[in-house]
Amino acid sequence: MRHAYADINGIRMHYVMEGKGEPILFLHGCPEYWGVWKRYLAEFSKDHLAIAPDLRGYNQTTRPNEVEQYDIKLLVEDVRALLDHLGLRKVTVVSQDWGALLGWSFALRHPEYVRRFITANITHPALFNRELRENPKQQEASKYMLTFSIPGIGAQLEANDFAFMRQSVIEDARKGGAQLSDEDVAEWVGTWGAPGAIESSLNYYRAARLGPPDGNGYPGGSNLLEGVPQEKWKASFPVLMLWGTADPALLSGCLDGLKEYVPDLTFHEFPGATHWVTLQRSAQVIPYIREFMARKG
C-alpha cells in the first residue's frame, strides 16, 4: 500500500492507495481512520484502484481547531478536491458511520463524480433528519449525540487510556464478530492519542448540528443537506445499503421511505450485526459489493 499526501482545500490530507483499474473510494467513520478498510483495500486492489483517506481531523490529516472548519460543505469539498488531485471521476464510494453521512452529502451535491454508492447502516440524510425530529425511539437512541457539546466531554472520553471508547467501539465491534488483531487495535487507539484528535471527531457532530431535539429550541436533525435543493435529494446513482439489524443507534425507522429517495436500491440485511457491520461481516460484505458493482457496471 502506498501512503501519500494531497495539499487540498486548506489542509494536508493523508491517504492510502493500492492497485489499479476502476477507482473505489473508502470513507471511514468516527472515531476511526483509513485502517478500518485494510481488508477491503487488500481485496479490491486486486482489480481496482482502491483509495482510503484519513478524513479531516483524523490520524495523519490536518486537524483544524475551530468547529466551523468541520462544516459539511468543507468536508464535501475535501472529497471532491482529493478526487480532482488524483484525476478521478465516476468512482464507487464505500462508506459507513460519519463517512457515510459525508458520502451521502458529497454524492447528492456532486453526482457527476459518483458511479455507485455503498453505505453501511446510514440512511439518506433527509430520512435521518426526519427520524431525529419526529421519531421518539430514534431520538432516544441518539441522545448520546447531545453529550458531544458538553464542555470537557473530550477529556472524559480520553480518560483511563480511552477506556470508554475501547469498550464502546473496539470491544463492541469484536463482540459482534470483528476480527481485530492486537496490532490493529494498538494502531487504531494510537490515532486517538494525537493532540486534538478526539475534539476533531466531536466537531463533526457539532458543526453538523446532528442530533435529536436539545430541549432548548433546536428541533433536531442536521444541516447535512444545507444548500442542496430538494429536487436534488433523489439519488441519480445506484445505491447498495448494508444493514446490521442490531445497531442500537440507528433504528429501522430510518429505512422507511428510502425507495422514494433511491430509485435504484439494492438492500442486504445482516441479522445480529451492529454499527460495525463492515468490520463484523466483511466475509459477506465483500462478495455483496463485488456482485453489486458487477451488476451496476
CSV table of C-alpha atoms in Angstrom, one decimal:
chain,number,residue,atom,x,y,z
A,1,MET,CA,0.0,0.0,0.0
A,2,ARG,CA,1.3,3.4,-0.9
A,3,HIS,CA,0.9,6.3,1.5
A,4,ALA,CA,0.7,9.8,0.1
A,5,TYR,CA,-0.5,13.3,0.9
A,6,ALA,CA,-2.6,15.8,-1.0
A,7,ASP,CA,-2.5,19.6,-0.2
A,8,ILE,CA,-6.1,20.4,-0.9
A,9,ASN,CA,-8.8,22.7,0.4
A,10,GLY,CA,-6.5,24.3,3.0
A,11,ILE,CA,-5.4,21.0,4.6
A,12,ARG,CA,-2.9,18.2,4.0
A,13,MET,CA,-4.8,15.0,3.5
A,14,HIS,CA,-3.2,11.6,4.1
A,15,TYR,CA,-4.4,8.7,2.0
A,16,VAL,CA,-3.5,5.2,1.2
A,17,MET,CA,-3.8,3.9,-2.4
A,18,GLU,CA,-3.3,0.4,-3.8
A,19,GLY,CA,-3.9,-1.4,-7.1
A,20,LYS,CA,-5.1,-0.1,-10.5
A,21,GLY,CA,-8.2,0.0,-12.5
A,22,GLU,CA,-11.7,1.4,-11.9
A,23,PRO,CA,-11.5,3.6,-8.7
A,24,ILE,CA,-13.2,2.7,-5.4
A,25,LEU,CA,-13.1,5.2,-2.6
A,26,PHE,CA,-13.5,4.2,1.1
A,27,LEU,CA,-14.7,6.7,3.6
A,28,HIS,CA,-14.2,5.9,7.3
A,29,GLY,CA,-16.3,7.0,10.2
A,30,CYS,CA,-15.9,8.2,13.8
A,31,PRO,CA,-13.7,7.6,15.7
A,32,GLU,CA,-11.7,5.8,13.0
A,33,TYR,CA,-9.0,6.2,10.4
A,34,TRP,CA,-8.1,4.8,7.0
A,35,GLY,CA,-7.0,1.5,8.6
A,36,VAL,CA,-10.5,0.2,9.2
A,37,TRP,CA,-10.6,-0.6,5.5
A,38,LYS,CA,-7.4,-2.6,5.3
A,39,ARG,CA,-9.2,-5.9,4.5
A,40,TYR,CA,-11.1,-4.1,1.7
A,41,LEU,CA,-8.1,-2.4,0.3
A,42,ALA,CA,-6.3,-5.8,0.1
A,43,GLU,CA,-9.3,-7.4,-1.6
A,44,PHE,CA,-10.3,-4.7,-4.1
A,45,SER,CA,-6.8,-3.6,-5.1
A,46,LYS,CA,-6.6,-6.9,-6.9
A,47,ASP,CA,-8.6,-5.4,-9.7
A,48,HIS,CA,-9.4,-1.8,-8.8
A,49,LEU,CA,-7.6,1.4,-7.8
A,50,ALA,CA,-8.6,1.4,-4.1
A,51,ILE,CA,-8.2,4.6,-2.1
A,52,ALA,CA,-8.8,5.2,1.6
A,53,PRO,CA,-8.1,8.7,3.1
A,54,ASP,CA,-7.8,9.9,6.6
A,55,LEU,CA,-10.7,12.4,6.7
A,56,ARG,CA,-10.2,15.9,8.0
A,57,GLY,CA,-9.2,15.9,11.7
A,58,TYR,CA,-8.2,12.2,11.7
A,59,ASN,CA,-4.8,10.5,12.1
A,60,GLN,CA,-2.3,12.0,9.7
A,61,THR,CA,-4.6,14.5,8.1
A,62,THR,CA,-4.7,18.1,9.3
A,63,ARG,CA,-6.7,18.8,12.4
A,64,PRO,CA,-8.2,22.3,12.5
A,65,ASN,CA,-9.2,23.5,15.9
A,66,GLU,CA,-12.3,25.5,15.0
A,67,VAL,CA,-15.7,23.8,14.9
A,68,GLU,CA,-16.7,25.7,11.8
A,69,GLN,CA,-13.7,24.0,10.0
A,70,TYR,CA,-15.8,20.8,10.0
A,71,ASP,CA,-18.8,22.2,8.2
A,72,ILE,CA,-20.3,19.7,5.8
A,73,LYS,CA,-19.5,21.9,2.8
A,74,LEU,CA,-15.8,21.9,3.7
A,75,LEU,CA,-15.8,18.1,4.2
A,76,VAL,CA,-17.6,17.6,0.9
A,77,GLU,CA,-15.0,19.8,-0.8
A,78,ASP,CA,-12.2,17.8,0.8
A,79,VAL,CA,-13.5,14.7,-1.0
A,80,ARG,CA,-14.1,16.5,-4.3
A,81,ALA,CA,-10.6,18.1,-4.2
A,82,LEU,CA,-8.9,14.7,-3.4
A,83,LEU,CA,-10.6,13.1,-6.4
A,84,ASP,CA,-9.5,16.1,-8.6
A,85,HIS,CA,-6.0,15.8,-7.2
A,86,LEU,CA,-6.0,12.1,-8.3
A,87,GLY,CA,-7.6,12.9,-11.6
A,88,LEU,CA,-10.6,10.7,-10.9
A,89,ARG,CA,-14.2,10.7,-12.0
A,90,LYS,CA,-17.0,8.2,-11.6
A,91,VAL,CA,-15.8,6.4,-8.6
A,92,THR,CA,-17.6,3.8,-6.4
A,93,VAL,CA,-17.9,5.3,-2.9
A,94,VAL,CA,-18.0,2.8,0.0
A,95,SER,CA,-18.8,4.4,3.3
A,96,GLN,CA,-20.0,3.9,6.9
A,97,ASP,CA,-20.8,5.9,10.0
A,98,TRP,CA,-19.7,9.5,9.6
A,99,GLY,CA,-18.0,8.6,6.3
A,100,ALA,CA,-21.4,7.7,5.0
A,101,LEU,CA,-23.1,10.9,6.3
A,102,LEU,CA,-20.3,12.7,4.4
A,103,GLY,CA,-20.6,10.3,1.5
A,104,TRP,CA,-24.3,11.0,1.0
A,105,SER,CA,-23.7,14.7,1.3
A,106,PHE,CA,-20.9,14.5,-1.3
A,107,ALA,CA,-22.8,12.3,-3.7
A,108,LEU,CA,-26.0,14.4,-3.7
A,109,ARG,CA,-24.0,17.6,-4.3
A,110,HIS,CA,-21.6,16.1,-6.9
A,111,PRO,CA,-23.4,13.1,-8.5
A,112,GLU,CA,-21.1,13.6,-11.6
A,113,TYR,CA,-18.3,12.1,-9.5
A,114,VAL,CA,-20.2,9.0,-8.4
A,115,ARG,CA,-20.7,5.8,-10.4
A,116,ARG,CA,-22.2,3.8,-7.4
A,117,PHE,CA,-22.7,4.5,-3.7
A,118,ILE,CA,-22.4,1.9,-0.9
A,119,THR,CA,-23.5,2.8,2.6
A,120,ALA,CA,-23.5,0.7,5.8
A,121,ASN,CA,-26.3,1.5,8.3
A,122,ILE,CA,-26.5,5.1,7.3
A,123,THR,CA,-29.7,6.1,5.6
A,124,HIS,CA,-30.4,9.1,3.3
A,125,PRO,CA,-29.9,12.4,5.3
A,126,ALA,CA,-33.4,13.5,4.7
A,127,LEU,CA,-34.8,10.4,6.3
A,128,PHE,CA,-32.3,10.6,9.2
A,129,ASN,CA,-33.3,14.2,9.8
A,130,ARG,CA,-37.0,13.2,9.8
A,131,GLU,CA,-36.4,10.4,12.4
A,132,LEU,CA,-34.3,12.7,14.6
A,133,ARG,CA,-37.1,15.3,14.6
A,134,GLU,CA,-40.2,13.1,14.7
A,135,ASN,CA,-39.5,9.5,16.0
A,136,PRO,CA,-39.2,9.3,19.8
A,137,LYS,CA,-37.4,5.9,19.6
A,138,GLN,CA,-34.7,7.3,17.3
A,139,GLN,CA,-34.5,10.4,19.5
A,140,GLU,CA,-33.9,8.2,22.5
A,141,ALA,CA,-31.3,6.2,20.6
A,142,SER,CA,-29.5,9.4,19.5
A,143,LYS,CA,-29.5,11.1,22.9
A,144,TYR,CA,-25.8,10.4,23.2
A,145,MET,CA,-25.1,13.0,20.5
A,146,LEU,CA,-26.3,15.8,22.8
A,147,THR,CA,-23.4,15.0,25.2
A,148,PHE,CA,-20.9,15.8,22.5
A,149,SER,CA,-21.4,19.5,23.0
A,150,ILE,CA,-20.9,19.4,26.8
A,151,PRO,CA,-17.7,21.2,27.8
A,152,GLY,CA,-15.0,18.8,28.8
A,153,ILE,CA,-16.6,15.7,27.2
A,154,GLY,CA,-13.4,15.1,25.2
A,155,ALA,CA,-11.3,14.7,28.3
A,156,GLN,CA,-13.8,12.2,29.7
A,157,LEU,CA,-13.5,10.2,26.5
A,158,GLU,CA,-9.7,10.3,26.8
A,159,ALA,CA,-9.7,9.2,30.5
A,160,ASN,CA,-8.1,6.0,31.6
A,161,ASP,CA,-6.4,5.4,28.3
A,162,PHE,CA,-9.6,5.8,26.3
A,163,ALA,CA,-11.4,3.1,28.5
A,164,PHE,CA,-14.9,4.2,27.4
A,165,MET,CA,-14.0,4.3,23.7
A,166,ARG,CA,-12.2,1.0,23.9
A,167,GLN,CA,-15.4,-0.6,25.3
A,168,SER,CA,-18.0,1.2,23.1
A,169,VAL,CA,-16.0,0.9,19.8
A,170,ILE,CA,-13.3,-1.8,19.9
A,171,GLU,CA,-15.0,-4.3,22.2
A,172,ASP,CA,-18.4,-3.7,20.7
A,173,ALA,CA,-17.1,-4.4,17.2
A,174,ARG,CA,-15.2,-7.5,18.4
A,175,LYS,CA,-18.3,-8.8,20.3
A,176,GLY,CA,-20.2,-8.8,17.0
A,177,GLY,CA,-17.5,-10.7,15.2
A,178,ALA,CA,-14.9,-8.2,14.0
A,179,GLN,CA,-11.5,-9.7,13.5
A,180,LEU,CA,-9.2,-7.1,15.0
A,181,SER,CA,-5.7,-8.1,16.0
A,182,ASP,CA,-3.9,-6.6,18.9
A,183,GLU,CA,-1.7,-4.8,16.4
A,184,ASP,CA,-4.9,-3.4,14.7
A,185,VAL,CA,-6.2,-2.2,18.0
A,186,ALA,CA,-2.9,-0.6,19.0
A,187,GLU,CA,-2.7,1.3,15.7
A,188,TRP,CA,-6.3,2.4,15.9
A,189,VAL,CA,-6.1,3.6,19.6
A,190,GLY,CA,-2.9,5.3,18.8
A,191,THR,CA,-4.7,7.6,16.4
A,192,TRP,CA,-6.9,8.8,19.3
A,193,GLY,CA,-3.9,9.9,21.3
A,194,ALA,CA,-2.8,12.6,18.9
A,195,PRO,CA,-3.3,16.2,20.2
A,196,GLY,CA,-6.8,17.4,19.4
A,197,ALA,CA,-7.9,14.1,17.8
A,198,ILE,CA,-10.9,13.5,20.0
A,199,GLU,CA,-12.1,17.1,19.8
A,200,SER,CA,-11.8,16.9,16.0
A,201,SER,CA,-14.1,13.8,15.9
A,202,LEU,CA,-16.6,15.6,18.1
A,203,ASN,CA,-16.5,18.6,15.9
A,204,TYR,CA,-18.1,16.6,13.1
A,205,TYR,CA,-21.3,16.4,15.2
A,206,ARG,CA,-21.1,19.9,16.5
A,207,ALA,CA,-20.7,21.5,13.1
A,208,ALA,CA,-23.5,19.4,11.6
A,209,ARG,CA,-25.8,20.1,14.5
A,210,LEU,CA,-26.5,16.4,14.3
A,211,GLY,CA,-28.8,15.1,17.0
A,212,PRO,CA,-32.3,14.9,18.4
A,213,PRO,CA,-34.1,18.0,19.9
A,214,ASP,CA,-32.0,19.6,22.6
A,215,GLY,CA,-34.7,20.9,24.8
A,216,ASN,CA,-33.6,24.5,24.1
A,217,GLY,CA,-35.4,25.2,20.9
A,218,TYR,CA,-33.4,23.1,18.4
A,219,PRO,CA,-35.8,20.8,16.7
A,220,GLY,CA,-33.3,18.1,15.9
A,221,GLY,CA,-31.9,16.8,12.6
A,222,SER,CA,-28.8,18.2,10.9
A,223,ASN,CA,-27.6,20.7,8.3
A,224,LEU,CA,-26.2,18.0,6.1
A,225,LEU,CA,-28.4,18.9,3.2
A,226,GLU,CA,-28.0,22.7,3.6
A,227,GLY,CA,-27.8,24.3,0.2
A,228,VAL,CA,-28.9,21.2,-1.7
A,229,PRO,CA,-32.2,21.9,-3.5
A,230,GLN,CA,-34.9,19.4,-2.7
A,231,GLU,CA,-35.2,18.4,-6.3
A,232,LYS,CA,-31.6,17.1,-6.0
A,233,TRP,CA,-32.3,14.9,-2.9
A,234,LYS,CA,-33.1,11.9,-5.1
A,235,ALA,CA,-30.1,9.7,-5.9
A,236,SER,CA,-29.3,9.5,-9.6
A,237,PHE,CA,-26.8,6.7,-9.0
A,238,PRO,CA,-27.2,3.0,-7.8
A,239,VAL,CA,-27.1,2.5,-4.1
A,240,LEU,CA,-26.2,-0.6,-2.0
A,241,MET,CA,-27.5,-0.4,1.6
A,242,LEU,CA,-25.8,-2.8,4.0
A,243,TRP,CA,-27.9,-3.0,7.2
A,244,GLY,CA,-26.9,-4.5,10.5
A,245,THR,CA,-30.1,-5.3,12.3
A,246,ALA,CA,-28.7,-5.0,15.9
A,247,ASP,CA,-27.4,-1.4,15.6
A,248,PRO,CA,-28.7,0.3,18.8
A,249,ALA,CA,-28.0,3.8,17.5
A,250,LEU,CA,-29.7,3.5,14.0
A,251,LEU,CA,-33.2,2.1,14.1
A,252,SER,CA,-35.3,0.5,11.3
A,253,GLY,CA,-37.5,3.6,11.0
A,254,CYS,CA,-34.5,5.2,9.1
A,255,LEU,CA,-35.4,2.9,6.2
A,256,ASP,CA,-39.0,4.0,5.9
A,257,GLY,CA,-39.3,5.8,2.5
A,258,LEU,CA,-35.8,5.0,1.3
A,259,LYS,CA,-37.0,3.8,-2.0
A,260,GLU,CA,-38.5,7.3,-2.7
A,261,TYR,CA,-35.1,8.8,-2.5
A,262,VAL,CA,-33.2,5.9,-4.0
A,263,PRO,CA,-35.0,4.5,-7.1
A,264,ASP,CA,-32.1,2.1,-7.9
A,265,LEU,CA,-31.7,0.4,-4.5
A,266,THR,CA,-30.0,-2.9,-3.5
A,267,PHE,CA,-30.5,-3.9,0.1
A,268,HIS,CA,-28.8,-6.6,2.2
A,269,GLU,CA,-29.6,-7.3,5.8
A,270,PHE,CA,-27.2,-8.7,8.4
A,271,PRO,CA,-29.0,-10.2,11.4
A,272,GLY,CA,-27.1,-9.7,14.6
A,273,ALA,CA,-24.6,-7.3,13.1
A,274,THR,CA,-24.3,-3.9,14.9
A,275,HIS,CA,-23.0,-0.5,13.8
A,276,TRP,CA,-19.7,-2.0,12.8
A,277,VAL,CA,-21.1,-4.3,10.1
A,278,THR,CA,-18.3,-3.7,7.6
A,279,LEU,CA,-15.8,-5.0,10.2
A,280,GLN,CA,-18.0,-7.7,11.6
A,281,ARG,CA,-19.3,-9.2,8.4
A,282,SER,CA,-16.5,-8.5,5.9
A,283,ALA,CA,-16.6,-12.1,4.5
A,284,GLN,CA,-20.2,-11.5,3.4
A,285,VAL,CA,-20.0,-7.8,2.7
A,286,ILE,CA,-17.1,-8.1,0.1
A,287,PRO,CA,-18.9,-10.5,-2.2
A,288,TYR,CA,-22.1,-8.4,-2.0
A,289,ILE,CA,-20.1,-5.3,-3.0
A,290,ARG,CA,-18.5,-7.2,-5.9
A,291,GLU,CA,-21.9,-8.5,-7.0
A,292,PHE,CA,-23.4,-5.0,-6.9
A,293,MET,CA,-20.5,-3.5,-8.8
A,294,ALA,CA,-20.7,-6.2,-11.5
A,295,ARG,CA,-24.4,-5.8,-11.9
A,296,LYS,CA,-24.4,-2.0,-11.8
A,297,GLY,CA,-21.3,-1.6,-14.0
